Coordinates of C-alpha atoms in Angstrom, one line a residue:
M1 CA 26.3 17.3 30.5
S2 CA 24.7 15.8 27.3
R3 CA 21.5 13.9 27.6
V4 CA 21.5 10.4 26.3
Q5 CA 18.5 9.4 24.2
F6 CA 17.3 5.8 24.5
D7 CA 15.2 4.4 21.7
H8 CA 13.7 1.1 22.7
R9 CA 12.4 -0.8 19.7
F10 CA 10.5 -4.0 20.0
R11 CA 10.0 -6.5 17.3
Q12 CA 6.4 -6.8 16.3
K13 CA 4.7 -10.1 16.6
N14 CA 4.1 -11.9 13.3
P15 CA 0.5 -11.4 12.2
S16 CA -1.7 -14.5 12.1
F17 CA -5.2 -15.2 10.8
V18 CA -7.9 -17.3 12.4
E19 CA -8.7 -18.9 9.1
T20 CA -5.1 -20.3 8.9
G21 CA -5.5 -22.7 11.8
S22 CA -2.6 -24.8 12.9
C23 CA 0.4 -26.0 10.8
F24 CA -1.5 -29.2 10.0
D25 CA -4.7 -27.5 8.8
K26 CA -5.6 -26.0 5.5
T27 CA -6.7 -22.3 5.3
D28 CA -10.5 -22.0 5.6
T29 CA -11.3 -19.7 2.7
R30 CA -15.0 -20.5 2.8
S31 CA -15.6 -18.2 5.7
I32 CA -13.9 -15.2 4.0
K33 CA -16.5 -12.8 2.6
V34 CA -14.4 -9.7 2.0
R35 CA -12.5 -8.7 -1.1
P36 CA -8.8 -8.0 -0.9
G37 CA -8.3 -4.2 -1.2
G38 CA -12.0 -3.6 -1.2
H39 CA -13.6 -0.4 0.0
E40 CA -16.8 -2.0 1.4
A41 CA -15.5 -2.3 4.9
L42 CA -14.7 1.4 5.2
P43 CA -17.1 3.8 7.1
Q44 CA -19.3 5.4 4.5
K45 CA -20.2 9.1 4.8
E46 CA -23.8 10.3 4.1
L47 CA -24.2 11.4 0.5
D48 CA -24.9 15.1 0.0
I49 CA -27.5 15.2 -2.8
S50 CA -27.2 19.0 -3.3
A51 CA -23.6 18.6 -4.4
F52 CA -24.6 16.8 -7.6
S53 CA -28.0 18.2 -8.4
F54 CA -30.3 21.2 -7.7
S55 CA -32.4 19.2 -5.2
K56 CA -31.9 19.9 -1.6
K57 CA -32.7 17.7 1.4
T58 CA -35.0 19.4 3.9
E59 CA -36.8 18.3 7.0
R60 CA -40.4 18.9 7.7
K61 CA -40.8 21.4 10.5
T62 CA -43.1 20.8 13.5
P63 CA -45.4 23.6 14.9
H64 CA -43.0 24.1 17.7
A65 CA -40.2 25.1 15.2
F66 CA -42.0 28.2 14.0
V67 CA -41.8 31.6 15.7
R68 CA -44.9 32.3 17.8
K69 CA -46.6 35.5 18.9
G70 CA -44.6 37.3 21.6
T71 CA -41.3 35.5 20.9
G72 CA -38.3 36.7 19.0
A73 CA -36.7 40.2 18.7
G74 CA -38.0 41.1 15.2
G75 CA -39.0 44.8 14.9
T76 CA -37.8 45.8 18.3
L77 CA -34.7 47.6 19.6
K78 CA -33.9 44.9 22.0
P79 CA -30.2 43.9 21.5
P80 CA -29.4 40.2 21.2
K81 CA -27.8 38.4 24.1
I82 CA -24.1 38.0 24.0
D83 CA -22.7 34.5 24.6
E84 CA -20.0 34.9 27.3
T85 CA -18.9 31.3 27.4
P86 CA -15.2 31.0 26.5
P87 CA -14.4 29.4 23.2
V88 CA -13.0 25.9 23.1
F89 CA -9.9 25.5 20.9
P90 CA -8.8 22.2 19.5
N91 CA -5.7 20.5 20.9
E92 CA -4.1 20.2 17.5
N93 CA -1.3 22.5 18.5
I94 CA -0.7 20.7 21.8
E95 CA -0.6 17.1 20.5
S96 CA 2.6 15.8 18.8
P97 CA 2.3 14.7 15.2
S98 CA 2.8 11.0 16.3
Q99 CA -0.2 11.2 18.6
R100 CA -2.6 12.5 15.9
K101 CA -4.7 9.9 14.3
E102 CA -5.3 9.9 10.6
H103 CA -9.0 10.2 9.8
F104 CA -8.6 10.2 6.0
P105 CA -10.1 7.1 4.3
A106 CA -7.4 7.3 1.6
F107 CA -4.7 6.2 4.0
S108 CA -6.9 3.6 5.8
V109 CA -5.8 -0.1 5.5
R110 CA -8.1 -2.2 3.3
P111 CA -9.0 -5.8 4.0
N112 CA -6.3 -8.3 3.2
P113 CA -7.8 -11.8 3.7
P114 CA -5.6 -14.9 3.5
N115 CA -7.0 -16.2 0.3
S116 CA -4.2 -15.5 -2.2
E117 CA -3.5 -17.9 -5.1
F118 CA 0.0 -18.5 -3.8
R119 CA -1.4 -19.7 -0.4
R120 CA -3.9 -22.0 -2.2
H121 CA -1.2 -23.6 -4.5
Y122 CA 1.4 -23.9 -1.7
E123 CA -1.0 -25.7 0.7
R124 CA -2.0 -28.0 -2.1
G125 CA 1.6 -28.9 -2.9
D126 CA 1.6 -27.5 -6.4
L127 CA 4.7 -25.3 -6.0
P128 CA 8.2 -26.9 -6.2
I129 CA 9.6 -25.1 -3.2
Q130 CA 10.5 -25.6 0.4
I131 CA 12.3 -23.6 3.1
D132 CA 16.0 -24.2 3.5
H133 CA 16.8 -23.3 7.1
G134 CA 20.3 -22.0 6.8
G135 CA 22.7 -20.8 9.5
C136 CA 22.3 -17.0 8.9
H137 CA 19.0 -16.6 7.1
N138 CA 16.5 -18.8 5.4
R139 CA 16.5 -19.5 1.7
I140 CA 14.3 -21.4 -0.8
A141 CA 15.2 -24.8 -1.9
W142 CA 13.8 -25.3 -5.4
K143 CA 12.9 -28.9 -6.2
V144 CA 13.2 -28.1 -9.9
G145 CA 15.6 -25.8 -11.7
V146 CA 14.1 -22.3 -11.9
E147 CA 15.1 -21.9 -15.6
K148 CA 12.9 -25.0 -16.3
L149 CA 9.7 -23.5 -14.8
D150 CA 6.8 -22.2 -16.9
F151 CA 7.0 -18.5 -16.0
H152 CA 3.5 -17.8 -17.5
H153 CA 2.1 -20.1 -14.8
Y154 CA 4.3 -19.7 -11.8
L155 CA 5.4 -16.0 -11.8
P156 CA 1.8 -14.6 -11.5
I157 CA 1.2 -17.0 -8.6
F158 CA 4.3 -15.8 -6.7
F159 CA 3.4 -12.1 -7.4
D160 CA -0.1 -12.7 -6.0
G161 CA 1.6 -13.8 -2.8
L162 CA 3.3 -10.5 -2.3
R163 CA 0.2 -9.3 -0.3
E164 CA 0.7 -12.1 2.3
V165 CA 1.8 -10.9 5.7
E166 CA 1.8 -14.3 7.5
M167 CA 4.8 -16.6 7.6
P168 CA 6.0 -18.7 5.8
Y169 CA 3.8 -17.5 2.9
A170 CA 5.2 -13.9 2.9
F171 CA 8.8 -15.1 2.8
L172 CA 8.3 -17.8 0.2
A173 CA 6.4 -15.5 -2.2
E174 CA 8.9 -12.6 -1.9
Q175 CA 12.0 -14.7 -2.2
G176 CA 10.5 -16.8 -5.0
V177 CA 9.9 -13.6 -7.0
Y178 CA 13.5 -12.5 -6.6
D179 CA 14.8 -15.9 -7.6
M180 CA 12.7 -16.2 -10.7
M181 CA 13.6 -12.6 -11.8
Q182 CA 17.3 -13.3 -11.3
V183 CA 17.4 -16.5 -13.3
G184 CA 14.8 -16.1 -16.0
K185 CA 15.6 -12.5 -17.1
G186 CA 14.4 -12.9 -20.7
K187 CA 11.2 -14.7 -19.8
V188 CA 9.7 -11.9 -17.6
V189 CA 8.8 -9.6 -20.5
S190 CA 6.1 -11.7 -21.9
V191 CA 4.5 -12.2 -18.5
I192 CA 4.1 -8.5 -17.6
P193 CA 0.3 -8.3 -18.5
Q194 CA -0.4 -11.2 -16.0
L195 CA 1.5 -9.4 -13.2
I196 CA -0.5 -6.2 -13.2
I197 CA -3.6 -7.5 -11.3
P198 CA -1.6 -9.0 -8.5
I199 CA 0.5 -5.9 -8.1
K200 CA -2.7 -3.7 -8.1
T201 CA -4.4 -5.9 -5.5
A202 CA -1.4 -5.7 -3.2
L203 CA -1.1 -1.9 -3.5
N204 CA -4.8 -1.5 -2.9
T205 CA -4.6 -3.1 0.5
R206 CA -3.0 0.2 1.6
D207 CA -0.9 -1.7 4.1
R208 CA 2.4 0.1 4.4
S209 CA 4.5 -3.1 4.9
V210 CA 2.9 -4.6 1.8
I211 CA 3.4 -1.4 -0.2
A212 CA 7.1 -1.2 0.7
K213 CA 7.6 -4.9 -0.3
V214 CA 5.9 -4.3 -3.7
L215 CA 7.9 -1.2 -4.3
K216 CA 11.2 -3.1 -3.8
V217 CA 10.0 -5.8 -6.1
L218 CA 9.0 -3.2 -8.8
Q219 CA 12.5 -1.7 -8.6
A220 CA 14.0 -5.1 -9.2
L221 CA 11.5 -5.9 -11.9
V222 CA 12.5 -3.0 -14.2
K223 CA 16.2 -3.7 -13.7
C224 CA 16.0 -7.5 -14.2
D225 CA 17.0 -7.4 -17.9
D226 CA 20.6 -6.4 -18.3
N227 CA 20.4 -5.4 -22.0
E228 CA 20.2 -1.8 -23.1
D229 CA 16.7 -2.1 -24.5
N230 CA 15.0 -2.1 -21.1
L231 CA 12.1 -4.2 -22.4
V232 CA 10.6 -4.8 -19.0
G233 CA 10.5 -1.1 -18.0
K234 CA 9.0 -0.1 -21.4
S235 CA 6.4 -2.9 -21.1
L236 CA 5.2 -1.4 -17.7
V237 CA 4.5 2.0 -19.2
P238 CA 0.9 1.2 -20.5
Y239 CA 0.0 -0.1 -17.0
Y240 CA 1.0 3.0 -15.0
R241 CA -2.7 3.7 -14.7
Q242 CA -3.1 0.7 -12.4
I243 CA 0.1 1.1 -10.4
L244 CA 0.7 4.8 -9.8
P245 CA -2.5 6.1 -8.2
V246 CA -1.7 4.5 -4.9
L247 CA 1.8 5.8 -5.1
N248 CA 0.5 9.3 -5.6
I249 CA -1.4 9.0 -2.3
F250 CA 1.5 7.9 -0.1
I251 CA 4.3 9.9 -1.8
R252 CA 4.4 12.5 1.0
K253 CA 4.6 9.9 3.8
N254 CA 8.2 10.7 4.9
D255 CA 9.6 10.3 8.4
N256 CA 10.2 13.8 9.8
M257 CA 12.9 13.0 12.4
G258 CA 14.4 16.4 12.8
D259 CA 18.1 16.2 13.7
V260 CA 17.8 12.6 15.0
M261 CA 19.9 10.0 13.2
D262 CA 17.9 7.3 11.4
Y263 CA 19.7 4.1 12.0
G264 CA 17.1 2.1 10.1
Q265 CA 17.9 3.4 6.7
R266 CA 19.2 0.1 5.5
Q267 CA 15.8 -1.5 6.1
Q268 CA 14.2 1.0 3.6
R269 CA 11.0 1.5 5.5
N270 CA 10.5 5.2 4.6
L271 CA 7.6 5.0 2.2
G272 CA 8.0 8.4 0.7
E273 CA 11.7 7.8 -0.3
L274 CA 10.8 4.3 -1.6
I275 CA 8.1 5.7 -3.9
M276 CA 10.5 8.4 -5.2
E277 CA 13.2 5.8 -5.9
T278 CA 10.6 3.6 -7.7
L279 CA 9.4 6.5 -9.9
E280 CA 13.0 7.3 -10.8
A281 CA 13.7 3.7 -11.7
F282 CA 10.5 3.8 -13.9
E283 CA 11.8 6.9 -15.7
R284 CA 15.3 5.6 -16.2
H285 CA 14.2 2.2 -17.6
G286 CA 10.8 3.1 -19.1
G287 CA 12.0 4.8 -22.3
P288 CA 11.1 8.3 -23.6
D289 CA 7.4 8.1 -22.8
A290 CA 7.9 7.1 -19.1
F291 CA 8.3 10.6 -17.6
V292 CA 5.1 12.0 -19.3
N293 CA 3.0 9.1 -18.0
V294 CA 4.5 9.3 -14.5
K295 CA 3.9 13.0 -14.4
Y296 CA 0.3 12.5 -15.4
F297 CA -0.5 10.3 -12.4
V298 CA 2.0 11.8 -9.9
P299 CA 2.0 15.6 -10.6
I300 CA 4.6 16.5 -7.9
Y301 CA 7.2 14.2 -9.5
E302 CA 10.1 16.0 -11.2
S303 CA 12.4 14.3 -13.7
A304 CA 15.6 12.8 -12.4
L305 CA 17.2 12.8 -15.8
T306 CA 16.7 16.4 -16.9
A307 CA 19.9 18.4 -16.5
A308 CA 19.6 21.4 -14.2
F309 CA 20.1 24.8 -15.8

């Protein structure tokens, strides 16, 4: 008789910050002292001076640390004592991979304070948007036509809100980016230099939900112009130095599920597959120099356009 596997999945509670307050309050950004994506909050290891110079850190010995007369086994035929205590082996072969904790600072989540430019402008009423609560899913009701907006001013603000994880800021920023890229296709190319710092800040938070959101936006960004020139994808090539290092860190974060069916593929939460799809989109729409630059920052990436021999 086959054994039925039950997979109980619970919806996570939406994150909230103390600085946000109630729905009638304004976010208190004066109490925020951390930098988004900063490394200052991570535990620092003690610096080994001998690794970078010929100097060596030593400790001053006390008189009790030296060998005294009548002690030790030097110059005698007395065999040393054998330690008969059984060795202690680690439990790394006993614990499952899901129970192991990651102790590598490269994968640790960085601070992501609620002080984005999108939140500040939205609370001040500078953005011409509001939520349209539809029957199936929510949408954005634009108070002004999207094609009439100044993309140099508004698009970087919406991109800076991609690192938001609190509602409604996260939904408004993400959906606003997609709406602006869908309508103003020819206006995105000239704004690419202003989008790099918000993208880099969101990726540096090392939050997997934020990284997955940014990767989906990057895939839509390089495909937003329908012409054959691929101007948006080619404009991103000089900025791979700011985008790809974080992708190189998380490119091996795949879900090893064995022979179990993954019913959540449509949600695209597998970070390793998302990164590979994003790199392939960069190569397809980035022109002839895209693969060389991607390979420089992500050495394990192989071309998706080269024919197999």
